């Protein structure tokens, strides 16, 4: 009878063990990631107007290449800064590193509004990326280590949705700037000035967010192993190994790093070298169809694409807990491949793009980035978690940063965005295969 009653007992809600402290921690990381999302899409949507302002007449003939350069140099700075900041967060703490990251990239984004040529722009994009890179990995580690097991993936999905809300804010602001045109050719400068506002958010982080107890305990007890059951090398039990080398020194940790980094490259190359060109391609469709107010269609596609991504972010924690991490990754990249083909090979009008864009956004921006917020943190211990998550996310940028530049060259060589996007979109096939070589972490505790 007792067994029957136990089996019949209702399952505890994933929200049952959440407290106000959990939600404050999520809110702090969520708000920081909103600003990152805003910054990322703001650059994409203003790129045509921005290039018109900063390029000389001689440079305009190679505009796709310069556009790719600006995106690529941002990714390079983002990758280097994220790798450094994520590693530092395992030494100085998640909260402190997050505060410095938010403050510095906000100030540098504001200064970007003052640039007058493509070289000033590229330099500021690089240093802004350096500052911005570490915010994500510190927030992911903080939420993963503070939220209970049954709610952890949901919290990470909600956190990742901050990027989508940030991109939506950028798309909406740019839409209204285009509609009312208050500053004409200088509308793009307003977008960067708005990006300076997160500097004030540091005040909330300082007072409302606590440090991770799991990280404090791991450092206090000198638990330096990178994966479950592992320990520091013999003779170094009392001395902390450098976290960036520790994740490669252990065979299992190195294997997990290699596979998840490859999947991260698939995600980042897919977005920056394929989906980031959707606004440009929509503009080309509008011109070919001789539609009125093409900028309105471009902004509308940006908004619906982002809405699709936000839906995916909010749902990702529930989906990944239902089907498991590996099946989630498989379906994510299969959907990304299919919707890339739909967007660049099937769509022929802006009206059709309006339908496909949110579906494409659900996979290529939503699910494709949500797994990075959930899965890598479950594969490594607290003493190296921020370093590991940061390496997986940011080393991919260090490898992929030149793809936007290369895609610009391909666009010019092949005579169109669609051909280049379809070539790069084939990278999603790799993402469908690699997950099956990683461990399944569904319903498991974080490795200590």
JSON list of N, CA and C in Angstrom, two decimals, residues 40-100:
[
{"chain": "A", "resi": 40, "resn": "UNK", "atom": "N", "xyz": [24.18, 43.11, -29.61]},
{"chain": "A", "resi": 40, "resn": "UNK", "atom": "CA", "xyz": [24.45, 42.24, -30.75]},
{"chain": "A", "resi": 40, "resn": "UNK", "atom": "C", "xyz": [23.56, 42.58, -31.94]},
{"chain": "A", "resi": 41, "resn": "UNK", "atom": "N", "xyz": [22.23, 42.69, -31.71]},
{"chain": "A", "resi": 41, "resn": "UNK", "atom": "CA", "xyz": [21.35, 42.95, -32.84]},
{"chain": "A", "resi": 41, "resn": "UNK", "atom": "C", "xyz": [21.41, 44.40, -33.30]},
{"chain": "A", "resi": 42, "resn": "UNK", "atom": "N", "xyz": [21.67, 45.32, -32.37]},
{"chain": "A", "resi": 42, "resn": "UNK", "atom": "CA", "xyz": [21.77, 46.73, -32.76]},
{"chain": "A", "resi": 42, "resn": "UNK", "atom": "C", "xyz": [22.80, 46.90, -33.87]},
{"chain": "A", "resi": 43, "resn": "UNK", "atom": "N", "xyz": [23.94, 46.22, -33.73]},
{"chain": "A", "resi": 43, "resn": "UNK", "atom": "CA", "xyz": [24.97, 46.32, -34.76]},
{"chain": "A", "resi": 43, "resn": "UNK", "atom": "C", "xyz": [24.48, 45.78, -36.09]},
{"chain": "A", "resi": 44, "resn": "UNK", "atom": "N", "xyz": [23.72, 44.67, -36.05]},
{"chain": "A", "resi": 44, "resn": "UNK", "atom": "CA", "xyz": [23.24, 44.06, -37.29]},
{"chain": "A", "resi": 44, "resn": "UNK", "atom": "C", "xyz": [22.22, 44.96, -38.01]},
{"chain": "A", "resi": 45, "resn": "UNK", "atom": "N", "xyz": [21.23, 45.48, -37.26]},
{"chain": "A", "resi": 45, "resn": "UNK", "atom": "CA", "xyz": [20.16, 46.22, -37.91]},
{"chain": "A", "resi": 45, "resn": "UNK", "atom": "C", "xyz": [20.61, 47.59, -38.41]},
{"chain": "A", "resi": 46, "resn": "UNK", "atom": "N", "xyz": [21.59, 48.18, -37.75]},
{"chain": "A", "resi": 46, "resn": "UNK", "atom": "CA", "xyz": [22.04, 49.51, -38.19]},
{"chain": "A", "resi": 46, "resn": "UNK", "atom": "C", "xyz": [23.16, 49.43, -39.21]},
{"chain": "A", "resi": 47, "resn": "UNK", "atom": "N", "xyz": [23.62, 48.22, -39.52]},
{"chain": "A", "resi": 47, "resn": "UNK", "atom": "CA", "xyz": [24.81, 48.08, -40.35]},
{"chain": "A", "resi": 47, "resn": "UNK", "atom": "C", "xyz": [24.71, 48.80, -41.70]},
{"chain": "A", "resi": 48, "resn": "UNK", "atom": "N", "xyz": [23.59, 48.68, -42.45]},
{"chain": "A", "resi": 48, "resn": "UNK", "atom": "CA", "xyz": [23.53, 49.41, -43.72]},
{"chain": "A", "resi": 48, "resn": "UNK", "atom": "C", "xyz": [23.67, 50.93, -43.54]},
{"chain": "A", "resi": 49, "resn": "UNK", "atom": "N", "xyz": [22.96, 51.52, -42.59]},
{"chain": "A", "resi": 49, "resn": "UNK", "atom": "CA", "xyz": [23.07, 52.96, -42.34]},
{"chain": "A", "resi": 49, "resn": "UNK", "atom": "C", "xyz": [24.43, 53.33, -41.79]},
{"chain": "A", "resi": 50, "resn": "UNK", "atom": "N", "xyz": [24.95, 52.48, -40.92]},
{"chain": "A", "resi": 50, "resn": "UNK", "atom": "CA", "xyz": [26.27, 52.72, -40.33]},
{"chain": "A", "resi": 50, "resn": "UNK", "atom": "C", "xyz": [27.35, 52.75, -41.40]},
{"chain": "A", "resi": 51, "resn": "UNK", "atom": "N", "xyz": [27.33, 51.77, -42.30]},
{"chain": "A", "resi": 51, "resn": "UNK", "atom": "CA", "xyz": [28.32, 51.73, -43.37]},
{"chain": "A", "resi": 51, "resn": "UNK", "atom": "C", "xyz": [28.20, 52.93, -44.30]},
{"chain": "A", "resi": 52, "resn": "UNK", "atom": "N", "xyz": [26.98, 53.38, -44.51]},
{"chain": "A", "resi": 52, "resn": "UNK", "atom": "CA", "xyz": [26.76, 54.56, -45.35]},
{"chain": "A", "resi": 52, "resn": "UNK", "atom": "C", "xyz": [27.43, 55.79, -44.75]},
{"chain": "A", "resi": 53, "resn": "UNK", "atom": "N", "xyz": [27.50, 55.85, -43.44]},
{"chain": "A", "resi": 53, "resn": "UNK", "atom": "CA", "xyz": [28.07, 57.02, -42.75]},
{"chain": "A", "resi": 53, "resn": "UNK", "atom": "C", "xyz": [29.58, 56.95, -42.61]},
{"chain": "A", "resi": 54, "resn": "UNK", "atom": "N", "xyz": [30.13, 55.76, -42.38]},
{"chain": "A", "resi": 54, "resn": "UNK", "atom": "CA", "xyz": [31.55, 55.68, -42.04]},
{"chain": "A", "resi": 54, "resn": "UNK", "atom": "C", "xyz": [32.45, 55.28, -43.21]},
{"chain": "A", "resi": 55, "resn": "UNK", "atom": "N", "xyz": [31.88, 54.79, -44.31]},
{"chain": "A", "resi": 55, "resn": "UNK", "atom": "CA", "xyz": [32.71, 54.40, -45.45]},
{"chain": "A", "resi": 55, "resn": "UNK", "atom": "C", "xyz": [32.87, 55.56, -46.42]},
{"chain": "A", "resi": 56, "resn": "UNK", "atom": "N", "xyz": [34.05, 55.65, -47.00]},
{"chain": "A", "resi": 56, "resn": "UNK", "atom": "CA", "xyz": [34.30, 56.64, -48.04]},
{"chain": "A", "resi": 56, "resn": "UNK", "atom": "C", "xyz": [33.68, 56.15, -49.35]},
{"chain": "A", "resi": 57, "resn": "UNK", "atom": "N", "xyz": [33.50, 57.03, -50.34]},
{"chain": "A", "resi": 57, "resn": "UNK", "atom": "CA", "xyz": [32.96, 56.58, -51.62]},
{"chain": "A", "resi": 57, "resn": "UNK", "atom": "C", "xyz": [33.79, 55.45, -52.24]},
{"chain": "A", "resi": 58, "resn": "UNK", "atom": "N", "xyz": [35.09, 55.48, -52.07]},
{"chain": "A", "resi": 58, "resn": "UNK", "atom": "CA", "xyz": [35.95, 54.43, -52.61]},
{"chain": "A", "resi": 58, "resn": "UNK", "atom": "C", "xyz": [35.71, 53.10, -51.89]},
{"chain": "A", "resi": 59, "resn": "UNK", "atom": "N", "xyz": [35.44, 53.17, -50.59]},
{"chain": "A", "resi": 59, "resn": "UNK", "atom": "CA", "xyz": [35.22, 51.95, -49.82]},
{"chain": "A", "resi": 59, "resn": "UNK", "atom": "C", "xyz": [33.84, 51.34, -50.03]},
{"chain": "A", "resi": 60, "resn": "UNK", "atom": "N", "xyz": [32.89, 52.13, -50.50]},
{"chain": "A", "resi": 60, "resn": "UNK", "atom": "CA", "xyz": [31.52, 51.65, -50.65]},
{"chain": "A", "resi": 60, "resn": "UNK", "atom": "C", "xyz": [31.41, 50.49, -51.62]},
{"chain": "A", "resi": 61, "resn": "UNK", "atom": "N", "xyz": [32.33, 50.42, -52.59]},
{"chain": "A", "resi": 61, "resn": "UNK", "atom": "CA", "xyz": [32.31, 49.32, -53.55]},
{"chain": "A", "resi": 61, "resn": "UNK", "atom": "C", "xyz": [32.57, 47.97, -52.90]},
{"chain": "A", "resi": 62, "resn": "UNK", "atom": "N", "xyz": [33.19, 47.97, -51.73]},
{"chain": "A", "resi": 62, "resn": "UNK", "atom": "CA", "xyz": [33.48, 46.73, -50.99]},
{"chain": "A", "resi": 62, "resn": "UNK", "atom": "C", "xyz": [32.72, 46.70, -49.67]},
{"chain": "A", "resi": 63, "resn": "UNK", "atom": "N", "xyz": [31.52, 47.24, -49.67]},
{"chain": "A", "resi": 63, "resn": "UNK", "atom": "CA", "xyz": [30.75, 47.34, -48.44]},
{"chain": "A", "resi": 63, "resn": "UNK", "atom": "C", "xyz": [30.51, 45.99, -47.75]},
{"chain": "A", "resi": 64, "resn": "UNK", "atom": "N", "xyz": [30.18, 44.90, -48.48]},
{"chain": "A", "resi": 64, "resn": "UNK", "atom": "CA", "xyz": [30.01, 43.62, -47.77]},
{"chain": "A", "resi": 64, "resn": "UNK", "atom": "C", "xyz": [31.25, 43.18, -47.00]},
{"chain": "A", "resi": 65, "resn": "UNK", "atom": "N", "xyz": [32.43, 43.47, -47.56]},
{"chain": "A", "resi": 65, "resn": "UNK", "atom": "CA", "xyz": [33.67, 43.06, -46.89]},
{"chain": "A", "resi": 65, "resn": "UNK", "atom": "C", "xyz": [33.88, 43.89, -45.63]},
{"chain": "A", "resi": 66, "resn": "UNK", "atom": "N", "xyz": [33.65, 45.20, -45.71]},
{"chain": "A", "resi": 66, "resn": "UNK", "atom": "CA", "xyz": [33.80, 46.04, -44.51]},
{"chain": "A", "resi": 66, "resn": "UNK", "atom": "C", "xyz": [32.75, 45.71, -43.46]},
{"chain": "A", "resi": 67, "resn": "UNK", "atom": "N", "xyz": [31.54, 45.38, -43.91]},
{"chain": "A", "resi": 67, "resn": "UNK", "atom": "CA", "xyz": [30.50, 44.97, -42.96]},
{"chain": "A", "resi": 67, "resn": "UNK", "atom": "C", "xyz": [30.91, 43.71, -42.23]},
{"chain": "A", "resi": 68, "resn": "UNK", "atom": "N", "xyz": [31.44, 42.75, -42.98]},
{"chain": "A", "resi": 68, "resn": "UNK", "atom": "CA", "xyz": [31.92, 41.52, -42.36]},
{"chain": "A", "resi": 68, "resn": "UNK", "atom": "C", "xyz": [33.08, 41.78, -41.41]},
{"chain": "A", "resi": 69, "resn": "UNK", "atom": "N", "xyz": [33.94, 42.75, -41.76]},
{"chain": "A", "resi": 69, "resn": "UNK", "atom": "CA", "xyz": [35.07, 43.10, -40.90]},
{"chain": "A", "resi": 69, "resn": "UNK", "atom": "C", "xyz": [34.59, 43.62, -39.55]},
{"chain": "A", "resi": 70, "resn": "UNK", "atom": "N", "xyz": [33.61, 44.50, -39.56]},
{"chain": "A", "resi": 70, "resn": "UNK", "atom": "CA", "xyz": [33.09, 45.08, -38.32]},
{"chain": "A", "resi": 70, "resn": "UNK", "atom": "C", "xyz": [32.47, 44.00, -37.44]},
{"chain": "A", "resi": 71, "resn": "UNK", "atom": "N", "xyz": [31.70, 43.10, -38.05]},
{"chain": "A", "resi": 71, "resn": "UNK", "atom": "CA", "xyz": [31.10, 42.00, -37.28]},
{"chain": "A", "resi": 71, "resn": "UNK", "atom": "C", "xyz": [32.18, 41.06, -36.76]},
{"chain": "A", "resi": 72, "resn": "UNK", "atom": "N", "xyz": [33.13, 40.72, -37.62]},
{"chain": "A", "resi": 72, "resn": "UNK", "atom": "CA", "xyz": [34.18, 39.80, -37.24]},
{"chain": "A", "resi": 72, "resn": "UNK", "atom": "C", "xyz": [35.06, 40.33, -36.13]},
{"chain": "A", "resi": 73, "resn": "UNK", "atom": "N", "xyz": [35.41, 41.61, -36.18]},
{"chain": "A", "resi": 73, "resn": "UNK", "atom": "CA", "xyz": [36.28, 42.18, -35.15]},
{"chain": "A", "resi": 73, "resn": "UNK", "atom": "C", "xyz": [35.54, 42.26, -33.82]},
{"chain": "A", "resi": 74, "resn": "UNK", "atom": "N", "xyz": [34.22, 42.43, -33.87]},
{"chain": "A", "resi": 74, "resn": "UNK", "atom": "CA", "xyz": [33.41, 42.40, -32.64]},
{"chain": "A", "resi": 74, "resn": "UNK", "atom": "C", "xyz": [33.46, 41.01, -32.02]},
{"chain": "A", "resi": 75, "resn": "UNK", "atom": "N", "xyz": [33.29, 39.99, -32.86]},
{"chain": "A", "resi": 75, "resn": "UNK", "atom": "CA", "xyz": [33.36, 38.61, -32.38]},
{"chain": "A", "resi": 75, "resn": "UNK", "atom": "C", "xyz": [34.73, 38.29, -31.79]},
{"chain": "A", "resi": 76, "resn": "UNK", "atom": "N", "xyz": [35.79, 38.78, -32.43]},
{"chain": "A", "resi": 76, "resn": "UNK", "atom": "CA", "xyz": [37.14, 38.51, -31.95]},
{"chain": "A", "resi": 76, "resn": "UNK", "atom": "C", "xyz": [37.34, 39.09, -30.56]},
{"chain": "A", "resi": 77, "resn": "UNK", "atom": "N", "xyz": [36.95, 40.36, -30.37]},
{"chain": "A", "resi": 77, "resn": "UNK", "atom": "CA", "xyz": [37.05, 40.99, -29.06]},
{"chain": "A", "resi": 77, "resn": "UNK", "atom": "C", "xyz": [36.18, 40.29, -28.04]},
{"chain": "A", "resi": 78, "resn": "UNK", "atom": "N", "xyz": [34.97, 39.91, -28.45]},
{"chain": "A", "resi": 78, "resn": "UNK", "atom": "CA", "xyz": [34.04, 39.21, -27.58]},
{"chain": "A", "resi": 78, "resn": "UNK", "atom": "C", "xyz": [34.65, 37.88, -27.11]},
{"chain": "A", "resi": 79, "resn": "UNK", "atom": "N", "xyz": [35.28, 37.17, -28.05]},
{"chain": "A", "resi": 79, "resn": "UNK", "atom": "CA", "xyz": [35.86, 35.88, -27.71]},
{"chain": "A", "resi": 79, "resn": "UNK", "atom": "C", "xyz": [37.04, 35.99, -26.76]},
{"chain": "A", "resi": 80, "resn": "UNK", "atom": "N", "xyz": [37.96, 36.92, -27.03]},
{"chain": "A", "resi": 80, "resn": "UNK", "atom": "CA", "xyz": [39.13, 37.10, -26.17]},
{"chain": "A", "resi": 80, "resn": "UNK", "atom": "C", "xyz": [38.70, 37.58, -24.79]},
{"chain": "A", "resi": 81, "resn": "UNK", "atom": "N", "xyz": [37.82, 38.58, -24.76]},
{"chain": "A", "resi": 81, "resn": "UNK", "atom": "CA", "xyz": [37.36, 39.13, -23.48]},
{"chain": "A", "resi": 81, "resn": "UNK", "atom": "C", "xyz": [36.59, 38.10, -22.67]},
{"chain": "A", "resi": 82, "resn": "UNK", "atom": "N", "xyz": [35.76, 37.30, -23.36]},
{"chain": "A", "resi": 82, "resn": "UNK", "atom": "CA", "xyz": [34.99, 36.28, -22.66]},
{"chain": "A", "resi": 82, "resn": "UNK", "atom": "C", "xyz": [35.87, 35.20, -22.06]},
{"chain": "A", "resi": 83, "resn": "UNK", "atom": "N", "xyz": [36.91, 34.83, -22.79]},
{"chain": "A", "resi": 83, "resn": "UNK", "atom": "CA", "xyz": [37.82, 33.79, -22.31]},
{"chain": "A", "resi": 83, "resn": "UNK", "atom": "C", "xyz": [38.58, 34.27, -21.08]},
{"chain": "A", "resi": 84, "resn": "UNK", "atom": "N", "xyz": [39.04, 35.52, -21.13]},
{"chain": "A", "resi": 84, "resn": "UNK", "atom": "CA", "xyz": [39.77, 36.08, -19.98]},
{"chain": "A", "resi": 84, "resn": "UNK", "atom": "C", "xyz": [38.84, 36.27, -18.79]},
{"chain": "A", "resi": 85, "resn": "UNK", "atom": "N", "xyz": [37.70, 36.91, -19.03]},
{"chain": "A", "resi": 85, "resn": "UNK", "atom": "CA", "xyz": [36.77, 37.20, -17.95]},
{"chain": "A", "resi": 85, "resn": "UNK", "atom": "C", "xyz": [36.15, 35.97, -17.34]},
{"chain": "A", "resi": 86, "resn": "UNK", "atom": "N", "xyz": [35.81, 34.98, -18.18]},
{"chain": "A", "resi": 86, "resn": "UNK", "atom": "CA", "xyz": [35.24, 33.74, -17.67]},
{"chain": "A", "resi": 86, "resn": "UNK", "atom": "C", "xyz": [36.22, 32.99, -16.78]},
{"chain": "A", "resi": 87, "resn": "UNK", "atom": "N", "xyz": [37.49, 33.00, -17.15]},
{"chain": "A", "resi": 87, "resn": "UNK", "atom": "CA", "xyz": [38.51, 32.37, -16.32]},
{"chain": "A", "resi": 87, "resn": "UNK", "atom": "C", "xyz": [38.69, 33.12, -15.01]},
{"chain": "A", "resi": 88, "resn": "UNK", "atom": "N", "xyz": [38.71, 34.44, -15.08]},
{"chain": "A", "resi": 88, "resn": "UNK", "atom": "CA", "xyz": [38.88, 35.25, -13.87]},
{"chain": "A", "resi": 88, "resn": "UNK", "atom": "C", "xyz": [37.73, 35.03, -12.89]},
{"chain": "A", "resi": 89, "resn": "UNK", "atom": "N", "xyz": [36.52, 34.75, -13.42]},
{"chain": "A", "resi": 89, "resn": "UNK", "atom": "CA", "xyz": [35.36, 34.55, -12.54]},
{"chain": "A", "resi": 89, "resn": "UNK", "atom": "C", "xyz": [35.51, 33.32, -11.65]},
{"chain": "A", "resi": 90, "resn": "UNK", "atom": "N", "xyz": [36.34, 32.36, -12.05]},
{"chain": "A", "resi": 90, "resn": "UNK", "atom": "CA", "xyz": [36.61, 31.21, -11.19]},
{"chain": "A", "resi": 90, "resn": "UNK", "atom": "C", "xyz": [37.64, 31.53, -10.10]},
{"chain": "A", "resi": 91, "resn": "UNK", "atom": "N", "xyz": [38.22, 32.74, -10.16]},
{"chain": "A", "resi": 91, "resn": "UNK", "atom": "CA", "xyz": [39.18, 33.16, -9.16]},
{"chain": "A", "resi": 91, "resn": "UNK", "atom": "C", "xyz": [38.65, 34.29, -8.28]},
{"chain": "A", "resi": 92, "resn": "UNK", "atom": "N", "xyz": [37.98, 35.28, -8.89]},
{"chain": "A", "resi": 92, "resn": "UNK", "atom": "CA", "xyz": [37.53, 36.45, -8.13]},
{"chain": "A", "resi": 92, "resn": "UNK", "atom": "C", "xyz": [36.04, 36.39, -7.82]},
{"chain": "A", "resi": 93, "resn": "UNK", "atom": "N", "xyz": [35.31, 35.46, -8.44]},
{"chain": "A", "resi": 93, "resn": "UNK", "atom": "CA", "xyz": [33.88, 35.34, -8.18]},
{"chain": "A", "resi": 93, "resn": "UNK", "atom": "C", "xyz": [33.03, 35.76, -9.37]},
{"chain": "A", "resi": 94, "resn": "UNK", "atom": "N", "xyz": [31.84, 35.17, -9.46]},
{"chain": "A", "resi": 94, "resn": "UNK", "atom": "CA", "xyz": [30.95, 35.45, -10.59]},
{"chain": "A", "resi": 94, "resn": "UNK", "atom": "C", "xyz": [30.38, 36.87, -10.53]},
{"chain": "A", "resi": 95, "resn": "UNK", "atom": "N", "xyz": [29.95, 37.28, -9.34]},
{"chain": "A", "resi": 95, "resn": "UNK", "atom": "CA", "xyz": [29.29, 38.58, -9.19]},
{"chain": "A", "resi": 95, "resn": "UNK", "atom": "C", "xyz": [30.23, 39.74, -9.53]},
{"chain": "A", "resi": 96, "resn": "UNK", "atom": "N", "xyz": [31.44, 39.72, -9.00]},
{"chain": "A", "resi": 96, "resn": "UNK", "atom": "CA", "xyz": [32.37, 40.83, -9.23]},
{"chain": "A", "resi": 96, "resn": "UNK", "atom": "C", "xyz": [32.72, 40.95, -10.72]},
{"chain": "A", "resi": 97, "resn": "UNK", "atom": "N", "xyz": [32.95, 39.81, -11.36]},
{"chain": "A", "resi": 97, "resn": "UNK", "atom": "CA", "xyz": [33.31, 39.84, -12.77]},
{"chain": "A", "resi": 97, "resn": "UNK", "atom": "C", "xyz": [32.16, 40.35, -13.63]},
{"chain": "A", "resi": 98, "resn": "UNK", "atom": "N", "xyz": [30.94, 39.98, -13.27]},
{"chain": "A", "resi": 98, "resn": "UNK", "atom": "CA", "xyz": [29.77, 40.43, -14.01]},
{"chain": "A", "resi": 98, "resn": "UNK", "atom": "C", "xyz": [29.60, 41.94, -13.92]},
{"chain": "A", "resi": 99, "resn": "UNK", "atom": "N", "xyz": [29.83, 42.51, -12.74]},
{"chain": "A", "resi": 99, "resn": "UNK", "atom": "CA", "xyz": [29.67, 43.96, -12.56]},
{"chain": "A", "resi": 99, "resn": "UNK", "atom": "C", "xyz": [30.65, 44.73, -13.44]},
{"chain": "A", "resi": 100, "resn": "UNK", "atom": "N", "xyz": [31.91, 44.31, -13.46]},
{"chain": "A", "resi": 100, "resn": "UNK", "atom": "CA", "xyz": [32.90, 45.01, -14.27]},
{"chain": "A", "resi": 100, "resn": "UNK", "atom": "C", "xyz": [32.61, 44.87, -15.76]}
]
